[in-house]
Amino acid sequence: MEQYLNQNVKEIEISGIRKFFNLVQGQKDMVSLTIGQPDFHTPDHIKASTKQALDQNLTTYTPNAGILDLRKAVSNFVKTNYNLNYHAEDEIIITVGASQAIDISLRTVITPGDEVILPGPVYPGYEPLIKLAGGKPVYVDTRENQFKLTAELIEKHITKKTKCVILPYPSNPTGVSLDQQELQDIADLLKDQPIFILADEIYSELTYEKPHTSIGSFDEVREQTLIVQGVSKSHSMTGFRIGFLLGPQALIKHILKVHQYNVSCATSTSQYAALEALTNGRKDPKIMRDAYLERRNYVIKRLEIMGIEVIIPDGAFYVFPRLVPSSQTSFDFGLKLVEEARLALVPGDAFSDYGQGYMRISYAYHQDILKEGMDRLESFMKDQ
């Protein structure tokens, strides 16, 4: 019966990140710097609120868009932190993680044949969702532009079929962000055009030298912009699967229909955990952010000592150095690194063809693990 399956589904492959992670999982004496999973435990007060929700039998369906108190907390959170103005009643949906927010957004705005512009290299989760919605991903080479998808690059790729531009900043895998002026230029370019903006800002609380700026704060593109947020990275709550989708009422009312038939609602107890995170856990991200900054600086310093080319990331917890000889693919280089150095990094070509030649290092790991990983990388590079 396999031959009768949806061809779009059959053509999708497992994420290169997971493929490589699974390849090294369980191997002895292996240092893995692969997964973007915070190594902090979920704060105790958030776990306590989850237990309380269970004890109070808050385990039933919630409104499709999520409990109103949580949507109010999200509204207040993004207003305070990012100068975003979204009404809790009809402009916010609580989703099953950021991934579901991206999925239902793309399924709502894309019709077969539409083109979606996105930077390369980029997180591999967007392309399959674009294709499942019948769209075509249009990658923009950002390697010579500090990995930034700027207005100038976007304009060169706009056609009559362009329906959406994805802005995933701070970026996975590069860690770079767009500044105020770069976002203003994009807003000036796309305003009044029939093109949606999907801004994946899941790492917005993990920025370093400067605070995050959201494209949603520019009034001229507000009505065509959808913002993806969540607590997975900011509060180390990846398993709770809570994301937020914010957008103008005219768009959210239609996306809510897709969400309703897709999952009904996000998990009730996880929603109460997220409510606690956004009300009494405002300082939680800072503790993690300070640790990540220290780790980032350590990894960058070690790479620079090795003479390895790297762009210093503004946020998230990844660096994306150019490591791979031109004679090898990133995947083959990664295999060699595993076999000879017992070190696992994610091959850059998992993030589109424009990641070829690079490797992603996650520094969401304890300092001791990072040191051992960098020691092994340095020894390996000396032998090449």
Short mmCIF file of C-alpha atoms in Angstrom, two decimals:
data_model
loop_
_atom_site.label_atom_id
_atom_site.label_comp_id
_atom_site.label_asym_id
_atom_site.label_seq_id
_atom_site.Cartn_x
_atom_site.Cartn_y
_atom_site.Cartn_z
CA MET A 1 0.00 0.00 0.00
CA GLU A 2 2.99 2.31 0.32
CA GLN A 3 2.77 3.25 -3.35
CA TYR A 4 -0.60 4.92 -2.71
CA LEU A 5 0.67 7.26 -0.03
CA ASN A 6 0.85 11.02 -0.44
CA GLN A 7 3.91 11.59 -2.64
CA ASN A 8 4.84 14.75 -0.72
CA VAL A 9 5.09 12.72 2.47
CA LYS A 10 7.11 9.97 0.82
CA GLU A 11 9.68 12.51 -0.40
CA ILE A 12 10.23 14.01 3.05
CA GLU A 13 13.28 12.75 4.93
CA ILE A 14 14.00 12.58 8.63
CA SER A 15 15.77 15.75 9.83
CA GLY A 16 19.52 15.62 9.33
CA ILE A 17 19.89 16.75 12.94
CA ARG A 18 17.98 13.76 14.28
CA LYS A 19 19.52 11.44 11.73
CA PHE A 20 22.99 12.25 12.96
CA PHE A 21 21.96 12.29 16.64
CA ASN A 22 20.42 8.83 16.28
CA LEU A 23 23.55 7.60 14.53
CA VAL A 24 25.78 8.33 17.53
CA GLN A 25 23.25 7.71 20.29
CA GLY A 26 24.44 5.08 22.73
CA GLN A 27 27.98 4.84 21.38
CA LYS A 28 30.67 4.50 24.03
CA ASP A 29 33.06 7.36 24.86
CA MET A 30 31.15 9.75 22.63
CA VAL A 31 30.92 13.49 23.25
CA SER A 32 27.80 14.80 21.54
CA LEU A 33 27.27 18.53 20.94
CA THR A 34 24.35 17.95 18.60
CA ILE A 35 20.94 18.67 20.08
CA GLY A 36 19.46 22.08 20.90
CA GLN A 37 18.17 20.91 24.24
CA PRO A 38 18.83 23.17 27.26
CA ASP A 39 20.79 21.29 29.89
CA PHE A 40 18.98 23.15 32.67
CA HIS A 41 16.12 21.49 34.54
CA THR A 42 12.73 23.13 34.30
CA PRO A 43 12.58 25.58 37.25
CA ASP A 44 11.05 24.06 40.37
CA HIS A 45 8.25 26.62 40.67
CA ILE A 46 7.06 25.70 37.17
CA LYS A 47 7.09 21.99 37.99
CA ALA A 48 5.16 22.71 41.17
CA SER A 49 2.49 24.59 39.22
CA THR A 50 2.13 21.60 36.89
CA LYS A 51 1.59 19.29 39.84
CA GLN A 52 -0.93 21.72 41.28
CA ALA A 53 -2.86 21.74 38.01
CA LEU A 54 -3.04 17.96 38.17
CA ASP A 55 -4.15 18.00 41.80
CA GLN A 56 -6.88 20.52 40.94
CA ASN A 57 -8.06 18.27 38.09
CA LEU A 58 -7.31 20.91 35.45
CA THR A 59 -7.02 18.11 32.93
CA THR A 60 -9.95 18.78 30.61
CA TYR A 61 -10.15 20.44 27.21
CA THR A 62 -9.35 24.14 27.23
CA PRO A 63 -10.66 26.69 24.73
CA ASN A 64 -9.19 25.94 21.31
CA ALA A 65 -6.98 29.02 21.45
CA GLY A 66 -5.81 28.19 24.97
CA ILE A 67 -6.77 29.31 28.46
CA LEU A 68 -7.48 33.02 28.52
CA ASP A 69 -5.22 33.71 31.50
CA LEU A 70 -2.28 32.29 29.60
CA ARG A 71 -3.10 34.32 26.49
CA LYS A 72 -3.27 37.42 28.68
CA ALA A 73 0.11 36.52 30.15
CA VAL A 74 1.55 36.07 26.65
CA SER A 75 0.11 39.43 25.60
CA ASN A 76 1.69 41.14 28.59
CA PHE A 77 4.98 39.29 28.15
CA VAL A 78 5.52 40.28 24.51
CA LYS A 79 4.34 43.84 25.17
CA THR A 80 6.83 44.27 28.00
CA ASN A 81 9.75 42.50 26.34
CA TYR A 82 9.35 43.27 22.64
CA ASN A 83 6.88 46.14 22.29
CA LEU A 84 4.36 43.85 20.58
CA ASN A 85 0.64 44.58 20.84
CA TYR A 86 -1.61 41.54 20.46
CA HIS A 87 -5.02 41.07 22.05
CA ALA A 88 -5.40 38.00 24.24
CA GLU A 89 -8.99 37.41 23.15
CA ASP A 90 -8.53 37.04 19.39
CA GLU A 91 -4.89 37.51 18.31
CA ILE A 92 -3.06 34.75 20.21
CA ILE A 93 -3.20 30.95 19.90
CA ILE A 94 -1.49 28.61 22.36
CA THR A 95 0.02 25.83 20.26
CA VAL A 96 1.69 22.46 20.74
CA GLY A 97 5.18 23.89 20.63
CA ALA A 98 6.58 26.36 18.11
CA SER A 99 6.60 23.61 15.48
CA GLN A 100 2.82 23.34 15.41
CA ALA A 101 2.53 27.12 15.24
CA ILE A 102 4.70 27.10 12.12
CA ASP A 103 2.74 24.22 10.60
CA ILE A 104 -0.72 25.73 11.01
CA SER A 105 0.52 29.12 9.82
CA LEU A 106 1.96 27.72 6.61
CA ARG A 107 -1.06 25.51 5.97
CA THR A 108 -3.28 28.57 6.28
CA VAL A 109 -1.38 31.01 4.09
CA ILE A 110 0.04 28.73 1.38
CA THR A 111 -1.82 27.42 -1.63
CA PRO A 112 -0.28 24.96 -4.12
CA GLY A 113 2.38 26.61 -6.24
CA ASP A 114 3.15 29.44 -3.82
CA GLU A 115 6.78 30.25 -3.09
CA VAL A 116 8.23 30.78 0.37
CA ILE A 117 11.51 32.67 0.77
CA LEU A 118 13.81 31.56 3.58
CA PRO A 119 17.51 31.90 4.37
CA GLY A 120 20.06 29.19 3.76
CA PRO A 121 21.48 27.69 5.90
CA VAL A 122 18.37 27.30 8.06
CA TYR A 123 16.64 24.95 10.48
CA PRO A 124 15.44 21.95 8.43
CA GLY A 125 11.91 21.91 9.84
CA TYR A 126 10.49 24.54 7.48
CA GLU A 127 10.98 22.90 4.08
CA PRO A 128 8.86 19.77 4.75
CA LEU A 129 5.98 21.87 6.09
CA ILE A 130 6.13 24.19 3.09
CA LYS A 131 6.03 21.21 0.73
CA LEU A 132 3.22 19.48 2.62
CA ALA A 133 1.18 22.66 2.16
CA GLY A 134 1.88 22.52 -1.58
CA GLY A 135 4.40 25.34 -1.58
CA LYS A 136 7.93 25.66 -2.91
CA PRO A 137 10.83 26.68 -0.65
CA VAL A 138 13.09 29.31 -2.20
CA TYR A 139 16.42 29.36 -0.40
CA VAL A 140 18.51 32.52 -0.32
CA ASP A 141 22.27 32.12 0.04
CA THR A 142 23.26 34.16 3.10
CA ARG A 143 26.81 32.85 3.51
CA GLU A 144 28.45 36.02 2.23
CA ASN A 145 26.09 38.20 4.25
CA GLN A 146 26.88 37.14 7.83
CA PHE A 147 24.04 34.58 7.47
CA LYS A 148 21.48 37.40 7.41
CA LEU A 149 18.42 37.45 5.17
CA THR A 150 18.28 41.16 4.38
CA ALA A 151 15.84 43.23 2.34
CA GLU A 152 18.30 43.39 -0.54
CA LEU A 153 18.56 39.61 -0.74
CA ILE A 154 14.80 39.12 -0.33
CA GLU A 155 14.01 41.57 -3.14
CA LYS A 156 16.16 39.62 -5.60
CA HIS A 157 14.06 36.49 -5.01
CA ILE A 158 10.55 37.93 -5.02
CA THR A 159 8.37 36.73 -7.90
CA LYS A 160 4.66 36.82 -8.68
CA LYS A 161 4.41 33.50 -6.84
CA THR A 162 6.00 34.68 -3.59
CA LYS A 163 3.51 34.25 -0.76
CA CYS A 164 5.62 34.27 2.42
CA VAL A 165 9.03 35.20 3.83
CA ILE A 166 10.35 33.31 6.85
CA LEU A 167 12.53 35.23 9.32
CA PRO A 168 13.99 32.72 11.81
CA TYR A 169 15.99 34.94 14.14
CA PRO A 170 17.91 34.41 16.34
CA SER A 171 18.90 31.70 13.92
CA ASN A 172 19.27 27.99 14.24
CA PRO A 173 21.97 26.98 13.20
CA THR A 174 24.00 30.21 13.02
CA GLY A 175 22.88 32.13 16.11
CA VAL A 176 22.80 35.46 14.24
CA SER A 177 20.01 38.03 14.52
CA LEU A 178 18.72 40.98 12.53
CA ASP A 179 19.07 44.46 14.00
CA GLN A 180 16.54 47.30 14.08
CA GLN A 181 17.62 48.85 10.78
CA GLU A 182 17.77 45.52 8.93
CA LEU A 183 14.22 44.76 10.06
CA GLN A 184 13.08 48.25 9.12
CA ASP A 185 14.44 47.72 5.61
CA ILE A 186 12.49 44.46 5.32
CA ALA A 187 9.34 46.14 6.58
CA ASP A 188 9.76 48.94 4.03
CA LEU A 189 10.22 46.37 1.26
CA LEU A 190 7.28 44.12 2.10
CA LYS A 191 4.68 46.63 3.31
CA ASP A 192 1.62 46.83 1.09
CA GLN A 193 2.70 43.69 -0.79
CA PRO A 194 0.55 40.51 -0.72
CA ILE A 195 3.34 38.65 1.09
CA PHE A 196 3.11 37.21 4.59
CA ILE A 197 5.96 37.34 7.09
CA LEU A 198 6.44 34.37 9.40
CA ALA A 199 8.88 35.28 12.17
CA ASP A 200 10.11 32.32 14.20
CA GLU A 201 11.35 33.99 17.37
CA ILE A 202 11.56 30.97 19.67
CA TYR A 203 15.09 31.99 20.75
CA SER A 204 14.21 35.64 21.42
CA GLU A 205 14.89 35.42 25.16
CA LEU A 206 18.37 34.05 24.50
CA THR A 207 20.15 37.07 23.03
CA TYR A 208 23.37 38.50 24.38
CA GLU A 209 24.89 41.90 23.61
CA LYS A 210 21.60 43.47 22.55
CA PRO A 211 17.90 42.73 23.18
CA HIS A 212 15.79 41.05 20.54
CA THR A 213 13.83 43.20 18.09
CA SER A 214 10.70 41.72 16.52
CA ILE A 215 9.46 42.44 13.01
CA GLY A 216 5.99 42.48 14.57
CA SER A 217 6.80 45.78 16.28
CA PHE A 218 6.77 47.58 12.90
CA ASP A 219 3.25 48.89 12.37
CA GLU A 220 3.57 48.99 8.58
CA VAL A 221 3.74 45.18 8.33
CA ARG A 222 1.72 44.15 11.39
CA GLU A 223 -1.32 43.03 9.39
CA GLN A 224 0.75 40.59 7.30
CA THR A 225 3.01 39.27 10.07
CA LEU A 226 2.76 36.14 12.22
CA ILE A 227 5.02 35.73 15.25
CA VAL A 228 6.05 32.34 16.67
CA GLN A 229 7.08 32.30 20.33
CA GLY A 230 7.17 29.81 23.20
CA VAL A 231 8.73 28.66 26.46
CA SER A 232 10.72 25.65 25.26
CA LYS A 233 14.10 27.36 25.02
CA SER A 234 13.57 30.31 27.36
CA HIS A 235 12.43 28.25 30.37
CA SER A 236 13.87 24.84 29.48
CA MET A 237 10.41 23.38 28.87
CA THR A 238 10.91 21.52 25.59
CA GLY A 239 8.87 18.50 26.70
CA PHE A 240 5.89 20.60 27.81
CA ARG A 241 5.27 21.44 24.13
CA ILE A 242 3.87 24.95 24.49
CA GLY A 243 4.24 27.58 21.81
CA PHE A 244 2.49 30.84 21.06
CA LEU A 245 1.28 32.16 17.73
CA LEU A 246 0.56 35.86 17.51
CA GLY A 247 -0.98 37.74 14.60
CA PRO A 248 -3.72 40.12 13.51
CA GLN A 249 -7.27 39.00 14.19
CA ALA A 250 -8.06 38.76 10.48
CA LEU A 251 -5.43 36.02 10.10
CA ILE A 252 -5.66 34.33 13.50
CA LYS A 253 -9.38 33.60 13.13
CA HIS A 254 -8.61 31.41 10.11
CA ILE A 255 -5.49 29.78 11.55
CA LEU A 256 -7.54 28.88 14.62
CA LYS A 257 -9.74 26.68 12.42
CA VAL A 258 -6.73 24.68 11.27
CA HIS A 259 -5.48 24.46 14.85
CA GLN A 260 -8.89 23.28 16.11
CA TYR A 261 -9.11 20.37 13.70
CA ASN A 262 -5.43 19.58 14.10
CA VAL A 263 -5.08 19.26 17.91
CA SER A 264 -8.22 20.76 19.52
CA CYS A 265 -6.05 22.51 22.11
CA ALA A 266 -2.63 22.38 23.70
CA THR A 267 -2.21 20.16 26.77
CA SER A 268 -4.03 21.74 29.70
CA THR A 269 -1.46 21.08 32.42
CA SER A 270 1.34 22.36 30.20
CA GLN A 271 -0.61 25.55 29.65
CA TYR A 272 -0.76 26.14 33.40
CA ALA A 273 2.98 25.49 33.59
CA ALA A 274 3.53 28.11 30.87
CA LEU A 275 1.30 30.53 32.76
CA GLU A 276 3.55 30.15 35.78
CA ALA A 277 6.65 30.64 33.59
CA LEU A 278 5.38 33.93 32.19
CA THR A 279 4.07 35.33 35.46
CA ASN A 280 6.51 34.22 38.15
CA GLY A 281 9.40 33.05 36.00
CA ARG A 282 10.39 36.28 34.26
CA LYS A 283 13.94 36.03 35.65
CA ASP A 284 14.43 32.36 34.74
CA PRO A 285 15.75 33.02 31.21
CA LYS A 286 18.44 35.40 32.53
CA ILE A 287 20.03 32.68 34.63
CA MET A 288 20.28 30.44 31.58
CA ARG A 289 21.26 33.27 29.24
CA ASP A 290 24.20 34.26 31.44
CA ALA A 291 25.45 30.68 31.44
CA TYR A 292 25.04 30.36 27.66
CA LEU A 293 26.96 33.59 27.11
CA GLU A 294 29.87 32.25 29.15
CA ARG A 295 29.77 29.00 27.17
CA ARG A 296 29.52 30.85 23.85
CA ASN A 297 32.58 32.92 24.65
CA TYR A 298 34.50 29.81 25.65
CA VAL A 299 33.66 27.94 22.44
CA ILE A 300 34.42 30.97 20.26
CA LYS A 301 37.77 31.46 21.98
CA ARG A 302 38.71 27.80 21.47
CA LEU A 303 37.74 27.93 17.80
CA GLU A 304 39.72 31.12 17.24
CA ILE A 305 42.78 29.54 18.85
CA MET A 306 42.41 26.69 16.36
CA GLY A 307 42.32 29.24 13.53
CA ILE A 308 38.78 28.24 12.56
CA GLU A 309 36.54 30.74 10.75
CA VAL A 310 33.36 31.51 12.70
CA ILE A 311 30.77 34.27 12.89
CA ILE A 312 30.05 35.22 16.50
CA PRO A 313 26.38 34.48 17.23
CA ASP A 314 24.06 37.11 18.73
CA GLY A 315 21.75 34.59 20.38
CA ALA A 316 20.42 31.02 20.68
CA PHE A 317 23.04 28.45 21.69
CA TYR A 318 24.77 27.44 18.47
CA VAL A 319 27.91 28.32 16.57
CA PHE A 320 28.35 27.42 12.92
CA PRO A 321 32.04 27.27 12.03
CA ARG A 322 33.50 26.42 8.64
CA LEU A 323 35.37 23.20 9.35
CA VAL A 324 35.03 20.94 6.35
CA PRO A 325 37.65 20.57 3.59
CA SER A 326 36.31 21.27 0.10
CA SER A 327 36.98 17.65 -0.83
CA GLN A 328 34.43 16.35 1.67
CA THR A 329 30.74 16.74 2.40
CA SER A 330 29.80 17.98 5.84
CA PHE A 331 28.08 14.65 6.51
CA ASP A 332 31.18 12.61 5.62
CA PHE A 333 33.33 14.94 7.70
CA GLY A 334 30.94 14.44 10.60
CA LEU A 335 31.23 10.68 10.28
CA LYS A 336 35.01 10.91 10.29
CA LEU A 337 34.89 13.13 13.36
CA VAL A 338 32.73 10.54 15.10
CA GLU A 339 34.96 7.62 14.13
CA GLU A 340 38.33 9.20 14.84
CA ALA A 341 37.65 11.74 17.59
CA ARG A 342 34.51 10.30 19.18
CA LEU A 343 32.93 13.72 18.80
CA ALA A 344 29.48 14.33 17.30
CA LEU A 345 28.55 17.67 15.72
CA VAL A 346 25.66 18.28 13.32
CA PRO A 347 26.75 18.41 9.65
CA GLY A 348 26.04 21.77 8.07
CA ASP A 349 24.38 20.25 5.02
CA ALA A 350 21.51 19.22 7.32
CA PHE A 351 20.55 22.90 7.11
CA SER A 352 20.21 23.03 3.30
CA ASP A 353 22.88 22.88 0.63
CA TYR A 354 24.10 26.28 1.78
CA GLY A 355 25.33 24.69 5.00
CA GLN A 356 27.85 22.58 3.11
CA GLY A 357 31.32 23.10 4.55
CA TYR A 358 30.08 23.99 8.01
CA MET A 359 29.30 22.09 11.21
CA ARG A 360 26.86 23.12 13.95
CA ILE A 361 28.09 23.07 17.52
CA SER A 362 25.48 23.32 20.27
CA TYR A 363 26.78 24.87 23.48
CA ALA A 364 23.66 23.97 25.45
CA TYR A 365 25.90 21.63 27.42
CA HIS A 366 27.78 21.79 30.71
CA GLN A 367 31.20 23.43 30.65
CA ASP A 368 33.02 20.14 31.30
CA ILE A 369 31.38 18.55 28.24
CA LEU A 370 32.19 21.58 26.10
CA LYS A 371 35.84 21.50 27.17
CA GLU A 372 36.17 17.81 26.34
CA GLY A 373 34.46 18.38 23.00
CA MET A 374 36.73 21.29 22.09
CA ASP A 375 39.81 19.32 23.19
CA ARG A 376 38.81 16.47 20.90
CA LEU A 377 38.09 18.84 18.02
CA GLU A 378 41.45 20.57 18.42
CA SER A 379 43.34 17.25 18.43
CA PHE A 380 41.40 16.07 15.39
CA MET A 381 42.03 19.28 13.40
CA LYS A 382 45.77 19.14 14.13
CA ASP A 383 45.93 15.69 12.52
CA GLN A 384 44.17 16.73 9.31
#
